[in-house]
Amino acid sequence: MRDAYHEELDSIGDSLVEMARLVGSAIGRATTAMLDADLQLAENVIAADEKVDTLQRELETKAINLLARQQPVATDLRIVVTSLRMSADLERSGDLAQHVAKVARLRYPDSAVPRDLHATILEMGQLAQRLMAKTAEILITKDVDLALQLEQDDDAIDLLHRTLFQHLMDDRWKHGIETAVDVTLLGRYYERFADHAVSVARRIVYLVTGDYADEVDPAAAAGGVAEGITEGTQPENA
Amino acid sequence: MRDAYHEELDSIGDSLVEMARLVGSAIGRATTAMLDADLQLAENVIAADEKVDTLQRELETKAINLLARQQPVATDLRIVVTSLRMSADLERSGDLAQHVAKVARLRYPDSAVPRDLHATILEMGQLAQRLMAKTAEILITKDVDLALQLEQDDDAIDLLHRTLFQHLMDDRWKHGIETAVDVTLLGRYYERFADHAVSVARRIVYLVTGDYADEVDPAAAAGGVAEGITEGTQPENA
């Protein structure tokens, strides 16, 4: 009985790693699809999100069965409950990658992103993908130090996000409203994606260290986002 | 023992209702703060979100304690796990109300929303608040019919969101990029707020009817949003 139990617990962990792998790949592909205006790649990302959703549903069923049949307590109970939360973060990251791909599809055969912002968006996409790759690694290794590093990567994304907004607010912006709207939403998608990766990492830190102070609810992370953006555009009002 | 158990279960339900009440009030106040450029009201909403976050943390602790000590199975287990999910939706809704209030604060003493969009934003705010009030009611009554009505209110918000974007894309838009960015984000905040309210209602339908088909993961709901917006702006690409 005890063996089947640990197998089930491992299987939940494996699903989380696989979800992180899939959504990390998705955000990278979505970014490429957008910058290259590659319709097929965009469609590919959009369709592939189904797999992430399926994994989440399966994970949820496994977790509930495990709670019902094995009735874990203490640490194991926290692992199961936290896994449910992490799977929701990862599933939502998948949606955000899909949103990026949908913007790419919508603007095809054009690129949704003007040339002078390609490098910024590329860097956001790369950072987001790297954050998620590290999150997958942390899910496997439970490496707390690596989890803390993630915060710096997240700061780097916030900074890029602010750059993007300064660009938008610049009087010399010449790409019109439609592109401004696209870029506003894209910036938000990348930053929310990163928030979810960081949220997963923080939950692992909490599981490992049991330190509540390190566990930041997604609320706090998200609050920083919108605040960061808008205040970045008018520092005197910050 | 059994009595204490049901008291704990009820207490979790009460916390959810209280969270829904608080975030419903917050989105209404945030909308008023923005339209009236009322700084004090905006600050009030921003500060009040702390209460929602505290309620969620308490709910999480209660749920984990209940799982550990009472080891519920079957329906009760689903109620506890689903309550954790619902509390995350409600907590996130609180953040979104706070984001609206922060835009209001940032643009003070101006209103972030141009006059010709006040009625549209007011209606989005009212619908969002009403959706959440209905969600609170559904949490109490478990009224499945009311939960299904919510879908129509959500469609109404989607429609307003699309109107907002058509307005933005109109050649006659004369409010500049900064306001376009604000309005883009505001539209997204309201729509995500509504998505979370609907998500809570759907989870209750699932708990009551056990029908998986009715349970829609937030993924699907969210997917509709971005898609809806952008496709609305270029129907020929939809």
PDB file of N, CA and C in Angstrom, chain A residues 53 56-57 60-61 64 67-68 71 73 77-78 81 84-85 87 91-92 95 99 102 105-107 165 168-169 173 177-178 180-182 184-185 188-189 192 212 217 219 222-223 226-227 230-231 233-234 237, chain B residues 53 56-57 60-61 64 67-68 71 73 77-78 81 84-85 87 91-92 95 99 102 105-108 165 168-169 173 177-178 180-182 184-185 188-189 192 212 217 219 222-223 226-227 230-231 233-234 237:
ATOM      1  N   ASP A  53      -3.859  21.196 -20.695  1.00  0.00           N
ATOM      2  CA  ASP A  53      -5.148  21.149 -19.989  1.00  0.00           C
ATOM      3  C   ASP A  53      -5.479  19.725 -19.561  1.00  0.00           C
ATOM      4  N   GLN A  56      -3.469  18.715 -16.609  1.00  0.00           N
ATOM      5  CA  GLN A  56      -3.959  19.296 -15.357  1.00  0.00           C
ATOM      6  C   GLN A  56      -5.178  18.548 -14.826  1.00  0.00           C
ATOM      7  N   ARG A  57      -6.082  18.224 -15.723  1.00  0.00           N
ATOM      8  CA  ARG A  57      -7.283  17.493 -15.283  1.00  0.00           C
ATOM      9  C   ARG A  57      -6.891  16.141 -14.688  1.00  0.00           C
ATOM     10  N   GLU A  60      -5.388  16.590 -11.269  1.00  0.00           N
ATOM     11  CA  GLU A  60      -6.418  16.887 -10.277  1.00  0.00           C
ATOM     12  C   GLU A  60      -7.109  15.592  -9.826  1.00  0.00           C
ATOM     13  N   THR A  61      -7.418  14.745 -10.790  1.00  0.00           N
ATOM     14  CA  THR A  61      -8.068  13.468 -10.456  1.00  0.00           C
ATOM     15  C   THR A  61      -7.143  12.607  -9.595  1.00  0.00           C
ATOM     16  N   ILE A  64      -6.982  14.022  -6.013  1.00  0.00           N
ATOM     17  CA  ILE A  64      -8.191  13.794  -5.214  1.00  0.00           C
ATOM     18  C   ILE A  64      -8.302  12.313  -4.834  1.00  0.00           C
ATOM     19  N   LEU A  67      -5.854  11.737  -2.028  1.00  0.00           N
ATOM     20  CA  LEU A  67      -6.364  12.262  -0.756  1.00  0.00           C
ATOM     21  C   LEU A  67      -7.439  11.344  -0.184  1.00  0.00           C
ATOM     22  N   ALA A  68      -8.294  10.842  -1.050  1.00  0.00           N
ATOM     23  CA  ALA A  68      -9.415  10.017  -0.581  1.00  0.00           C
ATOM     24  C   ALA A  68      -8.932   8.656  -0.098  1.00  0.00           C
ATOM     25  N   GLN A  71      -5.254   9.305   2.366  1.00  0.00           N
ATOM     26  CA  GLN A  71      -5.373  10.252   3.469  1.00  0.00           C
ATOM     27  C   GLN A  71      -4.029  10.663   4.072  1.00  0.00           C
ATOM     28  N   VAL A  73      -1.071  12.937   5.635  1.00  0.00           N
ATOM     29  CA  VAL A  73      -1.051  14.031   6.610  1.00  0.00           C
ATOM     30  C   VAL A  73       0.278  14.770   6.516  1.00  0.00           C
ATOM     31  N   LEU A  77       0.539  15.759   2.827  1.00  0.00           N
ATOM     32  CA  LEU A  77      -0.716  16.459   2.568  1.00  0.00           C
ATOM     33  C   LEU A  77      -0.433  17.815   1.921  1.00  0.00           C
ATOM     34  N   ARG A  78       0.557  18.518   2.472  1.00  0.00           N
ATOM     35  CA  ARG A  78       0.918  19.831   1.919  1.00  0.00           C
ATOM     36  C   ARG A  78       1.414  19.694   0.480  1.00  0.00           C
ATOM     37  N   VAL A  81      -1.720  19.219  -1.780  1.00  0.00           N
ATOM     38  CA  VAL A  81      -2.496  20.451  -1.907  1.00  0.00           C
ATOM     39  C   VAL A  81      -1.718  21.488  -2.723  1.00  0.00           C
ATOM     40  N   LEU A  84      -1.749  20.826  -6.432  1.00  0.00           N
ATOM     41  CA  LEU A  84      -2.972  21.298  -7.092  1.00  0.00           C
ATOM     42  C   LEU A  84      -2.828  22.771  -7.469  1.00  0.00           C
ATOM     43  N   ARG A  85      -2.292  23.544  -6.533  1.00  0.00           N
ATOM     44  CA  ARG A  85      -2.080  24.962  -6.787  1.00  0.00           C
ATOM     45  C   ARG A  85      -1.074  25.183  -7.920  1.00  0.00           C
ATOM     46  N   SER A  87      -0.298  23.191 -10.313  1.00  0.00           N
ATOM     47  CA  SER A  87      -0.832  22.786 -11.618  1.00  0.00           C
ATOM     48  C   SER A  87      -1.726  23.884 -12.198  1.00  0.00           C
ATOM     49  N   GLU A  91      -1.051  25.548 -15.762  1.00  0.00           N
ATOM     50  CA  GLU A  91      -2.112  25.510 -16.766  1.00  0.00           C
ATOM     51  C   GLU A  91      -2.377  26.926 -17.283  1.00  0.00           C
ATOM     52  N   ARG A  92      -2.390  27.881 -16.361  1.00  0.00           N
ATOM     53  CA  ARG A  92      -2.624  29.272 -16.729  1.00  0.00           C
ATOM     54  C   ARG A  92      -1.466  29.818 -17.577  1.00  0.00           C
ATOM     55  N   ASP A  95      -2.092  28.898 -21.047  1.00  0.00           N
ATOM     56  CA  ASP A  95      -3.059  29.802 -21.678  1.00  0.00           C
ATOM     57  C   ASP A  95      -2.376  31.061 -22.179  1.00  0.00           C
ATOM     58  N   HIS A  99      -2.221  32.677 -25.755  1.00  0.00           N
ATOM     59  CA  HIS A  99      -2.658  34.044 -26.082  1.00  0.00           C
ATOM     60  C   HIS A  99      -1.641  34.727 -26.998  1.00  0.00           C
ATOM     61  N   LYS A 102      -2.006  33.433 -30.376  1.00  0.00           N
ATOM     62  CA  LYS A 102      -3.219  33.926 -31.028  1.00  0.00           C
ATOM     63  C   LYS A 102      -3.033  35.342 -31.577  1.00  0.00           C
ATOM     64  N   ARG A 105      -1.226  34.806 -34.775  1.00  0.00           N
ATOM     65  CA  ARG A 105      -2.144  34.321 -35.817  1.00  0.00           C
ATOM     66  C   ARG A 105      -3.025  35.448 -36.346  1.00  0.00           C
ATOM     67  N   LEU A 106      -3.483  36.282 -35.413  1.00  0.00           N
ATOM     68  CA  LEU A 106      -4.388  37.366 -35.790  1.00  0.00           C
ATOM     69  C   LEU A 106      -3.727  38.358 -36.743  1.00  0.00           C
ATOM     70  N   ARG A 107      -2.457  38.634 -36.511  1.00  0.00           N
ATOM     71  CA  ARG A 107      -1.785  39.673 -37.309  1.00  0.00           C
ATOM     72  C   ARG A 107      -1.098  39.124 -38.553  1.00  0.00           C
ATOM     73  N   PHE A 165       6.855  49.752 -22.014  1.00  0.00           N
ATOM     74  CA  PHE A 165       5.843  50.776 -21.785  1.00  0.00           C
ATOM     75  C   PHE A 165       6.383  52.182 -22.029  1.00  0.00           C
ATOM     76  N   LEU A 168       6.145  52.679 -25.594  1.00  0.00           N
ATOM     77  CA  LEU A 168       4.769  52.957 -25.997  1.00  0.00           C
ATOM     78  C   LEU A 168       4.393  54.416 -25.735  1.00  0.00           C
ATOM     79  N   MET A 169       4.847  54.913 -24.594  1.00  0.00           N
ATOM     80  CA  MET A 169       4.449  56.254 -24.166  1.00  0.00           C
ATOM     81  C   MET A 169       5.277  57.348 -24.830  1.00  0.00           C
ATOM     82  N   TRP A 173       6.331  57.383 -30.759  1.00  0.00           N
ATOM     83  CA  TRP A 173       5.628  56.148 -31.138  1.00  0.00           C
ATOM     84  C   TRP A 173       4.861  56.386 -32.442  1.00  0.00           C
ATOM     85  N   ILE A 177      -2.521  52.860 -32.822  1.00  0.00           N
ATOM     86  CA  ILE A 177      -3.207  52.345 -31.638  1.00  0.00           C
ATOM     87  C   ILE A 177      -3.292  50.823 -31.635  1.00  0.00           C
ATOM     88  N   GLU A 178      -3.604  50.241 -32.799  1.00  0.00           N
ATOM     89  CA  GLU A 178      -3.781  48.788 -32.827  1.00  0.00           C
ATOM     90  C   GLU A 178      -2.523  48.075 -32.321  1.00  0.00           C
ATOM     91  N   ALA A 180      -0.228  49.413 -30.461  1.00  0.00           N
ATOM     92  CA  ALA A 180      -0.061  49.752 -29.038  1.00  0.00           C
ATOM     93  C   ALA A 180      -0.873  48.794 -28.165  1.00  0.00           C
ATOM     94  N   VAL A 181      -2.085  48.502 -28.606  1.00  0.00           N
ATOM     95  CA  VAL A 181      -2.942  47.583 -27.857  1.00  0.00           C
ATOM     96  C   VAL A 181      -2.326  46.178 -27.850  1.00  0.00           C
ATOM     97  N   ASP A 182      -1.865  45.730 -29.023  1.00  0.00           N
ATOM     98  CA  ASP A 182      -1.216  44.409 -29.094  1.00  0.00           C
ATOM     99  C   ASP A 182      -0.018  44.338 -28.147  1.00  0.00           C
ATOM    100  N   THR A 184       0.689  46.190 -25.563  1.00  0.00           N
ATOM    101  CA  THR A 184       0.251  46.267 -24.160  1.00  0.00           C
ATOM    102  C   THR A 184      -0.151  44.892 -23.655  1.00  0.00           C
ATOM    103  N   LEU A 185      -0.959  44.193 -24.453  1.00  0.00           N
ATOM    104  CA  LEU A 185      -1.429  42.874 -24.023  1.00  0.00           C
ATOM    105  C   LEU A 185      -0.279  41.862 -24.009  1.00  0.00           C
ATOM    106  N   ARG A 188       1.828  42.199 -20.994  1.00  0.00           N
ATOM    107  CA  ARG A 188       1.132  41.642 -19.824  1.00  0.00           C
ATOM    108  C   ARG A 188       1.166  40.110 -19.841  1.00  0.00           C
ATOM    109  N   TYR A 189       1.001  39.502 -21.009  1.00  0.00           N
ATOM    110  CA  TYR A 189       1.028  38.040 -21.085  1.00  0.00           C
ATOM    111  C   TYR A 189       2.373  37.502 -20.618  1.00  0.00           C
ATOM    112  N   ARG A 192       2.772  38.013 -16.788  1.00  0.00           N
ATOM    113  CA  ARG A 192       1.947  37.079 -16.005  1.00  0.00           C
ATOM    114  C   ARG A 192       2.511  35.665 -16.090  1.00  0.00           C
ATOM    115  N   TYR A 212       6.964  30.391   5.857  1.00  0.00           N
ATOM    116  CA  TYR A 212       5.833  31.113   5.295  1.00  0.00           C
ATOM    117  C   TYR A 212       6.247  32.437   4.665  1.00  0.00           C
ATOM    118  N   ASP A 217       1.985  34.841  -1.930  1.00  0.00           N
ATOM    119  CA  ASP A 217       0.811  34.455  -2.714  1.00  0.00           C
ATOM    120  C   ASP A 217       0.857  35.182  -4.051  1.00  0.00           C
ATOM    121  N   ALA A 219      -1.074  36.852  -5.435  1.00  0.00           N
ATOM    122  CA  ALA A 219      -1.614  38.204  -5.284  1.00  0.00           C
ATOM    123  C   ALA A 219      -0.503  39.236  -5.284  1.00  0.00           C
ATOM    124  N   ALA A 222       1.335  39.510  -8.507  1.00  0.00           N
ATOM    125  CA  ALA A 222       0.523  40.127  -9.550  1.00  0.00           C
ATOM    126  C   ALA A 222       0.370  41.620  -9.298  1.00  0.00           C
ATOM    127  N   GLY A 223       0.218  41.989  -8.031  1.00  0.00           N
ATOM    128  CA  GLY A 223       0.061  43.395  -7.687  1.00  0.00           C
ATOM    129  C   GLY A 223       1.218  44.200  -8.234  1.00  0.00           C
ATOM    130  N   ALA A 226       0.962  45.211 -12.426  1.00  0.00           N
ATOM    131  CA  ALA A 226       0.193  46.329 -12.958  1.00  0.00           C
ATOM    132  C   ALA A 226       0.764  47.628 -12.420  1.00  0.00           C
ATOM    133  N   GLU A 227       1.076  47.595 -11.159  1.00  0.00           N
ATOM    134  CA  GLU A 227       1.659  48.746 -10.505  1.00  0.00           C
ATOM    135  C   GLU A 227       2.928  49.153 -11.235  1.00  0.00           C
ATOM    136  N   THR A 230       2.222  50.706 -14.861  1.00  0.00           N
ATOM    137  CA  THR A 230       1.631  52.012 -14.985  1.00  0.00           C
ATOM    138  C   THR A 230       2.483  53.056 -14.280  1.00  0.00           C
ATOM    139  N   GLU A 231       3.022  52.678 -13.142  1.00  0.00           N
ATOM    140  CA  GLU A 231       3.841  53.667 -12.444  1.00  0.00           C
ATOM    141  C   GLU A 231       5.121  53.963 -13.214  1.00  0.00           C
ATOM    142  N   THR A 233       5.317  54.399 -16.217  1.00  0.00           N
ATOM    143  CA  THR A 233       5.071  55.324 -17.308  1.00  0.00           C
ATOM    144  C   THR A 233       4.951  56.753 -16.811  1.00  0.00           C
ATOM    145  N   GLN A 234       4.745  56.927 -15.542  1.00  0.00           N
ATOM    146  CA  GLN A 234       4.629  58.282 -14.978  1.00  0.00           C
ATOM    147  C   GLN A 234       5.266  58.272 -13.607  1.00  0.00           C
ATOM    148  N   ASN A 237       4.176  60.108 -10.445  1.00  0.00           N
ATOM    149  CA  ASN A 237       2.950  59.755  -9.730  1.00  0.00           C
ATOM    150  C   ASN A 237       3.100  58.489  -8.905  1.00  0.00           C
TER     151      ASN A 237
ATOM    152  N   ASP B  53      -6.775  38.978   1.147  1.00  0.00           N
ATOM    153  CA  ASP B  53      -5.601  38.095   1.180  1.00  0.00           C
ATOM    154  C   ASP B  53      -5.540  37.323   2.500  1.00  0.00           C
ATOM    155  N   GLN B  56      -8.018  34.568   2.568  1.00  0.00           N
ATOM    156  CA  GLN B  56      -7.604  33.406   1.783  1.00  0.00           C
ATOM    157  C   GLN B  56      -6.581  32.554   2.523  1.00  0.00           C
ATOM    158  N   ARG B  57      -5.616  33.213   3.149  1.00  0.00           N
ATOM    159  CA  ARG B  57      -4.609  32.446   3.894  1.00  0.00           C
ATOM    160  C   ARG B  57      -5.266  31.646   5.026  1.00  0.00           C
ATOM    161  N   GLU B  60      -7.093  28.688   3.638  1.00  0.00           N
ATOM    162  CA  GLU B  60      -6.158  27.627   3.245  1.00  0.00           C
ATOM    163  C   GLU B  60      -5.726  26.813   4.467  1.00  0.00           C
ATOM    164  N   THR B  61      -5.427  27.531   5.543  1.00  0.00           N
ATOM    165  CA  THR B  61      -5.031  26.841   6.774  1.00  0.00           C
ATOM    166  C   THR B  61      -6.163  25.956   7.295  1.00  0.00           C
ATOM    167  N   ILE B  64      -6.528  22.837   5.097  1.00  0.00           N
ATOM    168  CA  ILE B  64      -5.467  21.836   5.278  1.00  0.00           C
ATOM    169  C   ILE B  64      -5.622  21.141   6.633  1.00  0.00           C
ATOM    170  N   LEU B  67      -8.439  18.674   6.266  1.00  0.00           N
ATOM    171  CA  LEU B  67      -8.010  17.484   5.521  1.00  0.00           C
ATOM    172  C   LEU B  67      -7.165  16.571   6.408  1.00  0.00           C
ATOM    173  N   ALA B  68      -6.286  17.188   7.184  1.00  0.00           N
ATOM    174  CA  ALA B  68      -5.367  16.389   7.999  1.00  0.00           C
ATOM    175  C   ALA B  68      -6.087  15.699   9.152  1.00  0.00           C
ATOM    176  N   GLN B  71      -9.884  14.000   7.545  1.00  0.00           N
ATOM    177  CA  GLN B  71      -9.765  13.118   6.388  1.00  0.00           C
ATOM    178  C   GLN B  71     -11.102  12.830   5.705  1.00  0.00           C
ATOM    179  N   VAL B  73     -13.868  12.211   2.819  1.00  0.00           N
ATOM    180  CA  VAL B  73     -13.832  11.506   1.532  1.00  0.00           C
ATOM    181  C   VAL B  73     -15.027  11.942   0.683  1.00  0.00           C
ATOM    182  N   LEU B  77     -14.697  15.762   0.532  1.00  0.00           N
ATOM    183  CA  LEU B  77     -13.329  15.984   0.050  1.00  0.00           C
ATOM    184  C   LEU B  77     -13.329  16.924  -1.147  1.00  0.00           C
ATOM    185  N   ARG B  78     -14.265  16.686  -2.071  1.00  0.00           N
ATOM    186  CA  ARG B  78     -14.368  17.559  -3.254  1.00  0.00           C
ATOM    187  C   ARG B  78     -14.702  18.989  -2.850  1.00  0.00           C
ATOM    188  N   VAL B  81     -11.419  20.610  -1.518  1.00  0.00           N
ATOM    189  CA  VAL B  81     -10.460  20.889  -2.595  1.00  0.00           C
ATOM    190  C   VAL B  81     -10.984  22.013  -3.499  1.00  0.00           C
ATOM    191  N   LEU B  84     -10.609  25.453  -2.007  1.00  0.00           N
ATOM    192  CA  LEU B  84      -9.261  26.003  -2.172  1.00  0.00           C
ATOM    193  C   LEU B  84      -9.148  26.695  -3.534  1.00  0.00           C
ATOM    194  N   ARG B  85      -9.662  26.031  -4.554  1.00  0.00           N
ATOM    195  CA  ARG B  85      -9.642  26.604  -5.894  1.00  0.00           C
ATOM    196  C   ARG B  85     -10.458  27.896  -5.959  1.00  0.00           C
ATOM    197  N   SER B  87     -11.221  29.906  -3.567  1.00  0.00           N
ATOM    198  CA  SER B  87     -10.597  31.004  -2.817  1.00  0.00           C
ATOM    199  C   SER B  87      -9.495  31.659  -3.647  1.00  0.00           C
ATOM    200  N   GLU B  91      -9.479  35.555  -4.525  1.00  0.00           N
ATOM    201  CA  GLU B  91      -8.325  36.356  -4.137  1.00  0.00           C
ATOM    202  C   GLU B  91      -7.791  37.119  -5.356  1.00  0.00           C
ATOM    203  N   ARG B  92      -7.761  36.419  -6.490  1.00  0.00           N
ATOM    204  CA  ARG B  92      -7.276  37.031  -7.725  1.00  0.00           C
ATOM    205  C   ARG B  92      -8.238  38.144  -8.177  1.00  0.00           C
ATOM    206  N   ASP B  95      -7.333  41.200  -6.432  1.00  0.00           N
ATOM    207  CA  ASP B  95      -6.176  41.865  -7.051  1.00  0.00           C
ATOM    208  C   ASP B  95      -6.604  42.715  -8.233  1.00  0.00           C
ATOM    209  N   HIS B  99      -6.077  46.525  -9.003  1.00  0.00           N
ATOM    210  CA  HIS B  99      -5.415  47.071 -10.200  1.00  0.00           C
ATOM    211  C   HIS B  99      -6.203  48.253 -10.766  1.00  0.00           C
ATOM    212  N   LYS B 102      -5.621  51.176  -8.697  1.00  0.00           N
ATOM    213  CA  LYS B 102      -4.278  51.736  -8.884  1.00  0.00           C
ATOM    214  C   LYS B 102      -4.182  52.591 -10.146  1.00  0.00           C
ATOM    215  N   ARG B 105      -5.648  55.847  -9.113  1.00  0.00           N
ATOM    216  CA  ARG B 105      -4.687  56.611  -8.307  1.00  0.00           C
ATOM    217  C   ARG B 105      -3.599  57.235  -9.178  1.00  0.00           C
ATOM    218  N   LEU B 106      -3.131  56.446 -10.139  1.00  0.00           N
ATOM    219  CA  LEU B 106      -2.044  56.899 -10.996  1.00  0.00           C
ATOM    220  C   LEU B 106      -2.431  58.120 -11.818  1.00  0.00           C
ATOM    221  N   ARG B 107      -3.679  58.146 -12.285  1.00  0.00           N
ATOM    222  CA  ARG B 107      -4.090  59.227 -13.197  1.00  0.00           C
ATOM    223  C   ARG B 107      -4.708  60.412 -12.454  1.00  0.00           C
ATOM    224  N   TYR B 108      -4.912  60.266 -11.137  1.00  0.00           N
ATOM    225  CA  TYR B 108      -5.439  61.367 -10.350  1.00  0.00           C
ATOM    226  C   TYR B 108      -4.566  62.596 -10.541  1.00  0.00           C
ATOM    227  N   PHE B 165     -12.917  47.874 -27.430  1.00  0.00           N
ATOM    228  CA  PHE B 165     -11.798  47.714 -28.362  1.00  0.00           C
ATOM    229  C   PHE B 165     -12.106  48.320 -29.725  1.00  0.00           C
ATOM    230  N   LEU B 168     -11.372  51.842 -29.361  1.00  0.00           N
ATOM    231  CA  LEU B 168      -9.929  52.085 -29.383  1.00  0.00           C
ATOM    232  C   LEU B 168      -9.377  52.085 -30.810  1.00  0.00           C
ATOM    233  N   MET B 169      -9.886  51.160 -31.611  1.00  0.00           N
ATOM    234  CA  MET B 169      -9.343  50.970 -32.956  1.00  0.00           C
ATOM    235  C   MET B 169      -9.919  51.969 -33.961  1.00  0.00           C
ATOM    236  N   TRP B 173     -10.254  57.870 -32.722  1.00  0.00           N
ATOM    237  CA  TRP B 173      -9.694  57.869 -31.367  1.00  0.00           C
ATOM    238  C   TRP B 173      -8.759  59.064 -31.221  1.00  0.00           C
ATOM    239  N   ILE B 177      -1.975  57.547 -26.863  1.00  0.00           N
ATOM    240  CA  ILE B 177      -1.516  56.191 -26.566  1.00  0.00           C
ATOM    241  C   ILE B 177      -1.663  55.855 -25.083  1.00  0.00           C
ATOM    242  N   GLU B 178      -1.297  56.802 -24.204  1.00  0.00           N
ATOM    243  CA  GLU B 178      -1.333  56.496 -22.775  1.00  0.00           C
ATOM    244  C   GLU B 178      -2.740  56.059 -22.355  1.00  0.00           C
ATOM    245  N   ALA B 180      -5.008  54.880 -24.335  1.00  0.00           N
ATOM    246  CA  ALA B 180      -5.301  53.605 -25.007  1.00  0.00           C
ATOM    247  C   ALA B 180      -4.749  52.442 -24.192  1.00  0.00           C
ATOM    248  N   VAL B 181      -3.546  52.617 -23.663  1.00  0.00           N
ATOM    249  CA  VAL B 181      -2.937  51.563 -22.840  1.00  0.00           C
ATOM    250  C   VAL B 181      -3.753  51.358 -21.568  1.00  0.00           C
ATOM    251  N   ASP B 182      -4.130  52.465 -20.915  1.00  0.00           N
ATOM    252  CA  ASP B 182      -4.960  52.357 -19.693  1.00  0.00           C
ATOM    253  C   ASP B 182      -6.263  51.610 -19.992  1.00  0.00           C
ATOM    254  N   THR B 184      -6.979  49.618 -22.451  1.00  0.00           N
ATOM    255  CA  THR B 184      -6.703  48.208 -22.802  1.00  0.00           C
ATOM    256  C   THR B 184      -6.576  47.369 -21.533  1.00  0.00           C
ATOM    257  N   LEU B 185      -5.792  47.865 -20.584  1.00  0.00           N
ATOM    258  CA  LEU B 185      -5.584  47.105 -19.348  1.00  0.00           C
ATOM    259  C   LEU B 185      -6.860  47.044 -18.513  1.00  0.00           C
ATOM    260  N   ARG B 188      -9.223  44.538 -19.776  1.00  0.00           N
ATOM    261  CA  ARG B 188      -8.767  43.188 -19.430  1.00  0.00           C
ATOM    262  C   ARG B 188      -9.018  42.883 -17.952  1.00  0.00           C
ATOM    263  N   TYR B 189      -8.805  43.854 -17.066  1.00  0.00           N
ATOM    264  CA  TYR B 189      -9.049  43.627 -15.632  1.00  0.00           C
ATOM    265  C   TYR B 189     -10.510  43.258 -15.386  1.00  0.00           C
ATOM    266  N   ARG B 192     -11.282  39.738 -16.792  1.00  0.00           N
ATOM    267  CA  ARG B 192     -10.702  38.659 -15.977  1.00  0.00           C
ATOM    268  C   ARG B 192     -11.462  38.529 -14.648  1.00  0.00           C
ATOM    269  N   TYR B 212     -19.167  16.903 -15.081  1.00  0.00           N
ATOM    270  CA  TYR B 212     -17.868  17.428 -15.501  1.00  0.00           C
ATOM    271  C   TYR B 212     -17.999  18.377 -16.688  1.00  0.00           C
ATOM    272  N   ASP B 217     -12.650  24.698 -17.002  1.00  0.00           N
ATOM    273  CA  ASP B 217     -11.468  25.224 -16.322  1.00  0.00           C
ATOM    274  C   ASP B 217     -11.279  26.664 -16.736  1.00  0.00           C
ATOM    275  N   ALA B 219      -8.984  28.078 -17.831  1.00  0.00           N
ATOM    276  CA  ALA B 219      -8.282  28.121 -19.112  1.00  0.00           C
ATOM    277  C   ALA B 219      -9.236  28.495 -20.228  1.00  0.00           C
ATOM    278  N   ALA B 222     -10.615  31.935 -19.965  1.00  0.00           N
ATOM    279  CA  ALA B 222      -9.606  32.961 -20.244  1.00  0.00           C
ATOM    280  C   ALA B 222      -9.283  33.006 -21.721  1.00  0.00           C
ATOM    281  N   GLY B 223      -9.222  31.829 -22.334  1.00  0.00           N
ATOM    282  CA  GLY B 223      -8.915  31.761 -23.760  1.00  0.00           C
ATOM    283  C   GLY B 223      -9.883  32.623 -24.544  1.00  0.00           C
ATOM    284  N   ALA B 226      -8.972  36.840 -24.616  1.00  0.00           N
ATOM    285  CA  ALA B 226      -7.980  37.458 -25.498  1.00  0.00           C
ATOM    286  C   ALA B 226      -8.419  37.275 -26.935  1.00  0.00           C
ATOM    287  N   GLU B 227      -8.889  36.069 -27.207  1.00  0.00           N
ATOM    288  CA  GLU B 227      -9.379  35.756 -28.532  1.00  0.00           C
ATOM    289  C   GLU B 227     -10.477  36.733 -28.924  1.00  0.00           C
ATOM    290  N   THR B 230      -9.127  40.475 -29.528  1.00  0.00           N
ATOM    291  CA  THR B 230      -8.342  40.759 -30.712  1.00  0.00           C
ATOM    292  C   THR B 230      -9.118  40.417 -31.964  1.00  0.00           C
ATOM    293  N   GLU B 231      -9.858  39.317 -31.919  1.00  0.00           N
ATOM    294  CA  GLU B 231     -10.605  38.962 -33.117  1.00  0.00           C
ATOM    295  C   GLU B 231     -11.707  39.970 -33.385  1.00  0.00           C
ATOM    296  N   THR B 233     -11.463  43.005 -33.182  1.00  0.00           N
ATOM    297  CA  THR B 233     -10.912  44.195 -33.812  1.00  0.00           C
ATOM    298  C   THR B 233     -10.636  43.967 -35.281  1.00  0.00           C
ATOM    299  N   GLN B 234     -10.588  42.729 -35.685  1.00  0.00           N
ATOM    300  CA  GLN B 234     -10.320  42.422 -37.091  1.00  0.00           C
ATOM    301  C   GLN B 234     -11.139  41.205 -37.470  1.00  0.00           C
ATOM    302  N   ASN B 237     -10.261  38.289 -39.779  1.00  0.00           N
ATOM    303  CA  ASN B 237      -9.218  37.316 -39.432  1.00  0.00           C
ATOM    304  C   ASN B 237      -9.699  36.294 -38.407  1.00  0.00           C
TER     305      ASN B 237
END
